[in-house]
Each structure stands twice: as structure tokens, then as C-alpha cells.
Amino acid sequence: MNYKTVEEVRKLFPYIAHGKIYFNHASIGPLSRLVLSRLNEYFYERSTSKIKNFEAFLAADSGGRENIAKLLNCKADRVTWIDNVSNGMSVLANSLQWQKGDEIILNELEFPANVYPFLNLQKQGVIVKFVKANNGCVLTEDIKAEITDRTKLISISYVQFLTGYRADLEEIGKLCKTNNIIFSVDTIQALGAFAVDVEKCNIDFVCGGTQKWLMGIQGLSYMYIKKELQDKMIQSTVGWLSVEDYWNLLDYNLELKKDASSFMNGSVNLIGIIAVEATTNLLLSFGMDKVADTVLSNSKYLINKLNELDIKPVLSGLEDKYLSGIVSFSIPNAELIQQELEREYIIFEIRREYIRIAPHFYNNKEDFDRFITELKKYL
């Protein structure tokens, strides 16, 4: 079934359908009835009929990777699965050949999953440089200023988890291509709210989780690896599914696959794959351009409403291309306000000193108006 309106989509989410308001997709997304239905089918089959249902894995794996590839504008054989972003970034960090004095550029607003795997390389003499944030933004020109002839890799989140700033991937990608630098992007706070064009943006590596804006299940992440990058990598870990002829169990021929699935070493989270296939079907049915436009429209509406209360979100006044689904702001008594609004079934998160509002495309203006009405009581 195709879902074309926000109201149709809202009915798919039991939490929303019961009049509750969920603004916490930057932490974890809710499960839709589509996901629940697919999982029930799978569990019923596993418990009553075809217990050894390897075909279910193959179908979900193929469909899930095809859908992620559509969101990334790449071929499905460039997409593979891993358990989490920390391990995905570790795959990248540990499979490259580093020389003492090589440089990596990060920034001070990154989630630790996109930091620690690279800091771990310092014991090899790799230099990690952090770009300073500018009023919650990571500016392309500040990244450019840190580039030297020793810069080997730049890694950045498409959307910063704390402030919601959306990086200019196309401009950073041009910098990387011009300077022969590997470009890595953490898309966990973006994919599902926005598509990512790895070709247009010259991205070499992508990793992101499925549990946030993709509204899937924890314990499953996706990776995109450009073929030219994979050809330069020496895999730090391999397993029985990494090789070409993996069903020839006693041959022990370590001939690695040529596509990204070489990095899927063994059994993966099939439940997560089934869930993400279902939820990406929904996103693609609605249309990712419409999803992104609605997410941005929601963020701008909320920013304007907060400005009317003399509350200035971090990203107030920025162009649309730097906005995301995350709106963060700081006010006194944030924890008390969170507790009180949670009693009204308005769910959001606090990160450091910020209230972080992270609605999705099925949230509507009535949700934001109700939030503002409740917020006024505590200002």
C-alpha cells in the first residue's frame, strides 16, 4: 500500500494514534504497525512451521539493502550490515594502512561513536584534529583550514546529535576529492529524515543505525563502502560469510568477497533487517523528498513558535540547508519541564544543557502547538 498523507502515516504508529506526542527520534524511533506485522509473520513462521527459514533472511537482506541503497543513491552491493556505528567506524579505522603523522579531522560536536575509533589510532602515531564549533555549527571553511598534505581522512556526522546542525556534505566532499582525502559520514541522525547522495557528495564511507530516524530496531546498522575505498582496505576482521564460497565449509579458502558484504563476518540481526525493510518501504512509498520537506517545515514552524516566546534555538536564523529534524534550545528548569510534560505524554530528550526536540515527518502543527501551550506554563 502507498501512503501519501501525513494523516495516513500517523495511523500506523500506535503511540501517536492514541493522542500522544513523540519528539524523540534522535534517541530512538517508535515502531509502526507495518513493522509489527512483518515481525509477527516472521515469529509465527519460526514457531509453528518453517523454523529453519533461511529464505526469510535472504529476502529481507536483499530487500533491506536495496532500500538503504535507494536512500544513499548507490548500488545494493555497496551496502552491508553491522551491529552498531561504533563497530562500523572501527572497521574503517582499523582496515586502513596508517603512517605515523597521518592526520584525521573530526569536530568537537561529534557523538563518541564517531570519535573513539579514530582516537584509538593515536597509539600508531596518527594525529587527530578537532575543528571548533561556531555557535553550534561545524563550518566547511573551518574544516578546510585544518587540511594539510598529511590529512588522510575527514569524518563528520551529516546531522550533529546535540545541535541539529546539518553539514554541507557536497562542499566537504569536494574538498576531500580535491585533496585526495577519505570522506566518512555518520548518518545515524539523518537517514530516514533525509536521503544522502554518496555519488554527488563524493562520500567514501557511510555508517548509521536503524533505530532512530529509520524507526527500526536497536542492534542493526548499515555501512556503505565505495569500491575504490574497499580496494585499499585490509580487513581487520573476517568471518565465514566474508568469503566468496562460504558454503564450502571445509575448504577454508580465504578469498574475500569483492562487494561490501565481505565485512559482514557472520550472523546478523535478522529481526532488525526485517524491521528496516518494512519501515524503509514506508519512507520510499511516501517519498523521501516529501519526508525531507515535511521535516524541515516542522522544524521551521517550531523554531518560529519558540522565537515568539523569546526562546532562541541554537540554529535560529540559518538557511534551510543547515537545518534538520533536531531543534535544540536551552532554558532554565529543563529537567523539571521534561518531567512535567512527560506526564502529558509529550516525549523529548535533554542532552547536556539543551532540550532536544526531534519530531519526524508524521508530526503535525497540532503536536507543536500543544507542546508550546504546555511549555508556556513553566516559563
PDB file of C-alpha atoms in Angstrom, residues 175-374:
ATOM      1  CA  LEU A 175      37.348  19.365  -0.520  1.00  0.00           C
ATOM      2  CA  CYS A 176      38.078  15.708   0.087  1.00  0.00           C
ATOM      3  CA  LYS A 177      38.127  14.773  -3.585  1.00  0.00           C
ATOM      4  CA  THR A 178      40.396  17.707  -4.470  1.00  0.00           C
ATOM      5  CA  ASN A 179      42.844  16.816  -1.694  1.00  0.00           C
ATOM      6  CA  ASN A 180      42.642  13.016  -2.076  1.00  0.00           C
ATOM      7  CA  ILE A 181      41.156  12.613   1.417  1.00  0.00           C
ATOM      8  CA  ILE A 182      38.872   9.761   2.502  1.00  0.00           C
ATOM      9  CA  PHE A 183      35.429  11.152   3.341  1.00  0.00           C
ATOM     10  CA  SER A 184      33.456   9.312   6.041  1.00  0.00           C
ATOM     11  CA  VAL A 185      29.937  10.290   7.142  1.00  0.00           C
ATOM     12  CA  ASP A 186      27.904   9.176  10.157  1.00  0.00           C
ATOM     13  CA  THR A 187      24.264   9.316   9.007  1.00  0.00           C
ATOM     14  CA  ILE A 188      22.507   7.984  12.103  1.00  0.00           C
ATOM     15  CA  GLN A 189      20.810  11.350  12.814  1.00  0.00           C
ATOM     16  CA  ALA A 190      19.871  11.935   9.184  1.00  0.00           C
ATOM     17  CA  LEU A 191      18.940   8.902   7.095  1.00  0.00           C
ATOM     18  CA  GLY A 192      15.196   8.411   7.327  1.00  0.00           C
ATOM     19  CA  ALA A 193      14.579  12.137   7.608  1.00  0.00           C
ATOM     20  CA  PHE A 194      16.811  12.915   4.620  1.00  0.00           C
ATOM     21  CA  ALA A 195      18.306  10.925   1.782  1.00  0.00           C
ATOM     22  CA  VAL A 196      22.063  11.075   1.193  1.00  0.00           C
ATOM     23  CA  ASP A 197      23.643  11.143  -2.259  1.00  0.00           C
ATOM     24  CA  VAL A 198      27.008   9.432  -1.866  1.00  0.00           C
ATOM     25  CA  GLU A 199      27.887   9.978  -5.529  1.00  0.00           C
ATOM     26  CA  LYS A 200      27.080  13.684  -5.644  1.00  0.00           C
ATOM     27  CA  CYS A 201      28.827  14.290  -2.329  1.00  0.00           C
ATOM     28  CA  ASN A 202      31.924  12.172  -3.095  1.00  0.00           C
ATOM     29  CA  ILE A 203      31.441  10.105   0.061  1.00  0.00           C
ATOM     30  CA  ASP A 204      33.677   7.068   0.519  1.00  0.00           C
ATOM     31  CA  PHE A 205      32.197   5.544   3.670  1.00  0.00           C
ATOM     32  CA  VAL A 206      28.851   5.798   5.458  1.00  0.00           C
ATOM     33  CA  CYS A 207      27.630   4.221   8.663  1.00  0.00           C
ATOM     34  CA  GLY A 208      24.382   4.735  10.549  1.00  0.00           C
ATOM     35  CA  GLY A 209      21.970   2.931  12.844  1.00  0.00           C
ATOM     36  CA  THR A 210      18.429   1.858  12.002  1.00  0.00           C
ATOM     37  CA  GLN A 211      16.766   2.606  15.342  1.00  0.00           C
ATOM     38  CA  LYS A 212      16.384   6.394  15.161  1.00  0.00           C
ATOM     39  CA  TRP A 213      15.005   8.217  12.087  1.00  0.00           C
ATOM     40  CA  LEU A 214      14.613   4.918  10.229  1.00  0.00           C
ATOM     41  CA  MET A 215      12.368   3.755  13.095  1.00  0.00           C
ATOM     42  CA  GLY A 216      13.775   0.249  13.230  1.00  0.00           C
ATOM     43  CA  ILE A 217      15.299  -1.849  15.986  1.00  0.00           C
ATOM     44  CA  GLN A 218      18.461  -1.417  18.033  1.00  0.00           C
ATOM     45  CA  GLY A 219      21.366  -3.696  17.258  1.00  0.00           C
ATOM     46  CA  LEU A 220      21.498  -3.142  13.499  1.00  0.00           C
ATOM     47  CA  SER A 221      23.455  -0.597  11.495  1.00  0.00           C
ATOM     48  CA  TYR A 222      24.265  -0.260   7.794  1.00  0.00           C
ATOM     49  CA  MET A 223      27.529   0.561   6.070  1.00  0.00           C
ATOM     50  CA  TYR A 224      28.244   1.911   2.606  1.00  0.00           C
ATOM     51  CA  ILE A 225      31.765   1.355   1.286  1.00  0.00           C
ATOM     52  CA  LYS A 226      32.856   2.808  -2.024  1.00  0.00           C
ATOM     53  CA  LYS A 227      34.547   0.189  -4.197  1.00  0.00           C
ATOM     54  CA  GLU A 228      37.702   2.287  -4.624  1.00  0.00           C
ATOM     55  CA  LEU A 229      37.994   2.558  -0.845  1.00  0.00           C
ATOM     56  CA  GLN A 230      37.357  -1.139  -0.263  1.00  0.00           C
ATOM     57  CA  ASP A 231      40.147  -1.984  -2.703  1.00  0.00           C
ATOM     58  CA  LYS A 232      42.550  -0.036  -0.440  1.00  0.00           C
ATOM     59  CA  MET A 233      41.361  -1.627   2.803  1.00  0.00           C
ATOM     60  CA  ILE A 234      42.835  -4.663   4.513  1.00  0.00           C
ATOM     61  CA  GLN A 235      40.027  -6.132   6.592  1.00  0.00           C
ATOM     62  CA  SER A 236      40.786  -6.097  10.287  1.00  0.00           C
ATOM     63  CA  THR A 237      38.256  -8.873  10.943  1.00  0.00           C
ATOM     64  CA  VAL A 238      36.884 -11.663   8.763  1.00  0.00           C
ATOM     65  CA  GLY A 239      34.420 -14.496   9.269  1.00  0.00           C
ATOM     66  CA  TRP A 240      32.775 -17.362   7.456  1.00  0.00           C
ATOM     67  CA  LEU A 241      30.435 -15.056   5.493  1.00  0.00           C
ATOM     68  CA  SER A 242      33.321 -12.844   4.359  1.00  0.00           C
ATOM     69  CA  VAL A 243      34.492 -15.273   1.687  1.00  0.00           C
ATOM     70  CA  GLU A 244      33.242 -15.977  -1.833  1.00  0.00           C
ATOM     71  CA  ASP A 245      32.419 -19.671  -1.423  1.00  0.00           C
ATOM     72  CA  TYR A 246      31.160 -19.597   2.145  1.00  0.00           C
ATOM     73  CA  TRP A 247      29.014 -22.745   1.914  1.00  0.00           C
ATOM     74  CA  ASN A 248      32.085 -24.821   1.042  1.00  0.00           C
ATOM     75  CA  LEU A 249      32.589 -25.192   4.768  1.00  0.00           C
ATOM     76  CA  LEU A 250      35.754 -27.316   4.906  1.00  0.00           C
ATOM     77  CA  ASP A 251      37.640 -25.675   2.045  1.00  0.00           C
ATOM     78  CA  TYR A 252      38.999 -22.768   4.140  1.00  0.00           C
ATOM     79  CA  ASN A 253      39.752 -20.646   1.092  1.00  0.00           C
ATOM     80  CA  LEU A 254      40.189 -17.087   2.352  1.00  0.00           C
ATOM     81  CA  GLU A 255      39.132 -15.455  -0.906  1.00  0.00           C
ATOM     82  CA  LEU A 256      37.218 -12.404   0.286  1.00  0.00           C
ATOM     83  CA  LYS A 257      34.101 -11.176  -1.458  1.00  0.00           C
ATOM     84  CA  LYS A 258      34.567  -8.191  -3.709  1.00  0.00           C
ATOM     85  CA  ASP A 259      31.456  -6.330  -2.532  1.00  0.00           C
ATOM     86  CA  ALA A 260      30.659  -4.679   0.794  1.00  0.00           C
ATOM     87  CA  SER A 261      29.190  -7.885   2.254  1.00  0.00           C
ATOM     88  CA  SER A 262      32.778  -9.017   2.765  1.00  0.00           C
ATOM     89  CA  PHE A 263      32.583  -7.013   6.012  1.00  0.00           C
ATOM     90  CA  MET A 264      29.508  -8.937   7.221  1.00  0.00           C
ATOM     91  CA  ASN A 265      31.522 -11.584   9.002  1.00  0.00           C
ATOM     92  CA  GLY A 266      28.752 -13.808  10.323  1.00  0.00           C
ATOM     93  CA  SER A 267      25.178 -13.938  11.545  1.00  0.00           C
ATOM     94  CA  VAL A 268      23.481 -10.560  11.794  1.00  0.00           C
ATOM     95  CA  ASN A 269      20.339  -9.145  13.355  1.00  0.00           C
ATOM     96  CA  LEU A 270      17.645 -10.611  11.102  1.00  0.00           C
ATOM     97  CA  ILE A 271      14.887  -9.083  13.236  1.00  0.00           C
ATOM     98  CA  GLY A 272      16.424  -5.673  12.658  1.00  0.00           C
ATOM     99  CA  ILE A 273      16.725  -6.293   8.916  1.00  0.00           C
ATOM    100  CA  ILE A 274      13.052  -7.286   8.662  1.00  0.00           C
ATOM    101  CA  ALA A 275      12.100  -4.151  10.590  1.00  0.00           C
ATOM    102  CA  VAL A 276      14.201  -1.792   8.493  1.00  0.00           C
ATOM    103  CA  GLU A 277      12.928  -3.291   5.244  1.00  0.00           C
ATOM    104  CA  ALA A 278       9.352  -2.592   6.368  1.00  0.00           C
ATOM    105  CA  THR A 279       9.996   0.938   7.586  1.00  0.00           C
ATOM    106  CA  THR A 280      12.074   1.942   4.545  1.00  0.00           C
ATOM    107  CA  ASN A 281       9.243   0.662   2.351  1.00  0.00           C
ATOM    108  CA  LEU A 282       7.045   3.205   4.128  1.00  0.00           C
ATOM    109  CA  LEU A 283       9.517   6.064   3.652  1.00  0.00           C
ATOM    110  CA  LEU A 284      10.045   5.284  -0.021  1.00  0.00           C
ATOM    111  CA  SER A 285       6.307   4.948  -0.564  1.00  0.00           C
ATOM    112  CA  PHE A 286       5.692   8.381   0.958  1.00  0.00           C
ATOM    113  CA  GLY A 287       8.637   9.807  -0.990  1.00  0.00           C
ATOM    114  CA  MET A 288      11.908  10.938   0.554  1.00  0.00           C
ATOM    115  CA  ASP A 289      11.650  14.413  -0.962  1.00  0.00           C
ATOM    116  CA  LYS A 290       8.275  14.836   0.761  1.00  0.00           C
ATOM    117  CA  VAL A 291       9.660  13.406   4.003  1.00  0.00           C
ATOM    118  CA  ALA A 292      12.579  15.867   3.997  1.00  0.00           C
ATOM    119  CA  ASP A 293      10.371  18.838   3.074  1.00  0.00           C
ATOM    120  CA  THR A 294       7.936  17.995   5.876  1.00  0.00           C
ATOM    121  CA  VAL A 295      10.721  17.518   8.441  1.00  0.00           C
ATOM    122  CA  LEU A 296      12.173  20.929   7.536  1.00  0.00           C
ATOM    123  CA  SER A 297       8.753  22.574   7.572  1.00  0.00           C
ATOM    124  CA  ASN A 298       8.131  21.164  11.055  1.00  0.00           C
ATOM    125  CA  SER A 299      11.488  22.399  12.345  1.00  0.00           C
ATOM    126  CA  LYS A 300      10.958  25.907  10.973  1.00  0.00           C
ATOM    127  CA  TYR A 301       7.452  26.056  12.440  1.00  0.00           C
ATOM    128  CA  LEU A 302       8.757  25.036  15.862  1.00  0.00           C
ATOM    129  CA  ILE A 303      11.689  27.483  15.694  1.00  0.00           C
ATOM    130  CA  ASN A 304       9.280  30.324  14.887  1.00  0.00           C
ATOM    131  CA  LYS A 305       6.969  29.359  17.748  1.00  0.00           C
ATOM    132  CA  LEU A 306       9.888  29.274  20.187  1.00  0.00           C
ATOM    133  CA  ASN A 307      11.124  32.649  18.939  1.00  0.00           C
ATOM    134  CA  GLU A 308       7.686  34.083  19.746  1.00  0.00           C
ATOM    135  CA  LEU A 309       8.348  33.018  23.358  1.00  0.00           C
ATOM    136  CA  ASP A 310      11.751  34.769  23.281  1.00  0.00           C
ATOM    137  CA  ILE A 311      13.440  31.368  23.213  1.00  0.00           C
ATOM    138  CA  LYS A 312      16.239  31.180  20.675  1.00  0.00           C
ATOM    139  CA  PRO A 313      17.044  27.672  19.411  1.00  0.00           C
ATOM    140  CA  VAL A 314      20.686  27.034  18.553  1.00  0.00           C
ATOM    141  CA  LEU A 315      20.034  27.086  14.809  1.00  0.00           C
ATOM    142  CA  SER A 316      17.719  30.091  14.642  1.00  0.00           C
ATOM    143  CA  GLY A 317      18.219  32.181  11.530  1.00  0.00           C
ATOM    144  CA  LEU A 318      20.132  29.604   9.493  1.00  0.00           C
ATOM    145  CA  GLU A 319      19.365  28.631   5.900  1.00  0.00           C
ATOM    146  CA  ASP A 320      17.192  25.571   5.366  1.00  0.00           C
ATOM    147  CA  LYS A 321      20.143  23.500   4.125  1.00  0.00           C
ATOM    148  CA  TYR A 322      21.702  23.642   7.605  1.00  0.00           C
ATOM    149  CA  LEU A 323      18.510  22.683   9.473  1.00  0.00           C
ATOM    150  CA  SER A 324      17.470  19.133  10.321  1.00  0.00           C
ATOM    151  CA  GLY A 325      14.807  17.335  12.310  1.00  0.00           C
ATOM    152  CA  ILE A 326      16.525  18.324  15.572  1.00  0.00           C
ATOM    153  CA  VAL A 327      15.686  21.620  17.292  1.00  0.00           C
ATOM    154  CA  SER A 328      17.718  22.312  20.435  1.00  0.00           C
ATOM    155  CA  PHE A 329      17.398  25.154  22.909  1.00  0.00           C
ATOM    156  CA  SER A 330      18.395  25.991  26.451  1.00  0.00           C
ATOM    157  CA  ILE A 331      16.030  27.254  29.164  1.00  0.00           C
ATOM    158  CA  PRO A 332      16.026  27.167  32.980  1.00  0.00           C
ATOM    159  CA  ASN A 333      14.451  24.183  34.773  1.00  0.00           C
ATOM    160  CA  ALA A 334      14.733  21.964  31.699  1.00  0.00           C
ATOM    161  CA  GLU A 335      14.630  18.708  33.673  1.00  0.00           C
ATOM    162  CA  LEU A 336      11.537  19.781  35.612  1.00  0.00           C
ATOM    163  CA  ILE A 337       9.812  20.770  32.368  1.00  0.00           C
ATOM    164  CA  GLN A 338      10.700  17.419  30.815  1.00  0.00           C
ATOM    165  CA  GLN A 339       9.220  15.548  33.781  1.00  0.00           C
ATOM    166  CA  GLU A 340       6.020  17.582  33.762  1.00  0.00           C
ATOM    167  CA  LEU A 341       5.467  17.306  30.017  1.00  0.00           C
ATOM    168  CA  GLU A 342       6.159  13.600  30.083  1.00  0.00           C
ATOM    169  CA  ARG A 343       3.124  13.288  32.366  1.00  0.00           C
ATOM    170  CA  GLU A 344       1.180  14.832  29.480  1.00  0.00           C
ATOM    171  CA  TYR A 345       2.678  12.216  27.130  1.00  0.00           C
ATOM    172  CA  ILE A 346       4.898  14.720  25.325  1.00  0.00           C
ATOM    173  CA  ILE A 347       8.219  12.943  24.982  1.00  0.00           C
ATOM    174  CA  PHE A 348      11.559  14.598  24.223  1.00  0.00           C
ATOM    175  CA  GLU A 349      15.157  14.397  25.404  1.00  0.00           C
ATOM    176  CA  ILE A 350      17.653  16.512  27.311  1.00  0.00           C
ATOM    177  CA  ARG A 351      21.245  16.435  26.072  1.00  0.00           C
ATOM    178  CA  ARG A 352      23.748  18.357  28.151  1.00  0.00           C
ATOM    179  CA  GLU A 353      22.199  21.811  28.698  1.00  0.00           C
ATOM    180  CA  TYR A 354      19.763  21.541  25.797  1.00  0.00           C
ATOM    181  CA  ILE A 355      16.175  20.480  25.445  1.00  0.00           C
ATOM    182  CA  ARG A 356      16.331  18.483  22.202  1.00  0.00           C
ATOM    183  CA  ILE A 357      13.125  18.228  20.180  1.00  0.00           C
ATOM    184  CA  ALA A 358      13.335  15.660  17.379  1.00  0.00           C
ATOM    185  CA  PRO A 359       9.993  15.207  15.560  1.00  0.00           C
ATOM    186  CA  HIS A 360       9.563  13.206  12.357  1.00  0.00           C
ATOM    187  CA  PHE A 361       7.556  13.838   9.203  1.00  0.00           C
ATOM    188  CA  TYR A 362       4.306  12.481  10.670  1.00  0.00           C
ATOM    189  CA  ASN A 363       4.308  15.021  13.492  1.00  0.00           C
ATOM    190  CA  ASN A 364       1.967  17.904  12.718  1.00  0.00           C
ATOM    191  CA  LYS A 365       1.351  21.500  13.737  1.00  0.00           C
ATOM    192  CA  GLU A 366      -1.185  20.424  16.360  1.00  0.00           C
ATOM    193  CA  ASP A 367       1.605  18.481  18.089  1.00  0.00           C
ATOM    194  CA  PHE A 368       3.821  21.562  18.184  1.00  0.00           C
ATOM    195  CA  ASP A 369       1.012  23.880  19.293  1.00  0.00           C
ATOM    196  CA  ARG A 370       0.192  21.563  22.181  1.00  0.00           C
ATOM    197  CA  PHE A 371       3.860  21.409  23.153  1.00  0.00           C
ATOM    198  CA  ILE A 372       4.130  25.227  23.117  1.00  0.00           C
ATOM    199  CA  THR A 373       0.943  25.554  25.192  1.00  0.00           C
ATOM    200  CA  GLU A 374       2.314  23.206  27.848  1.00  0.00           C
TER     201      GLU A 374
END
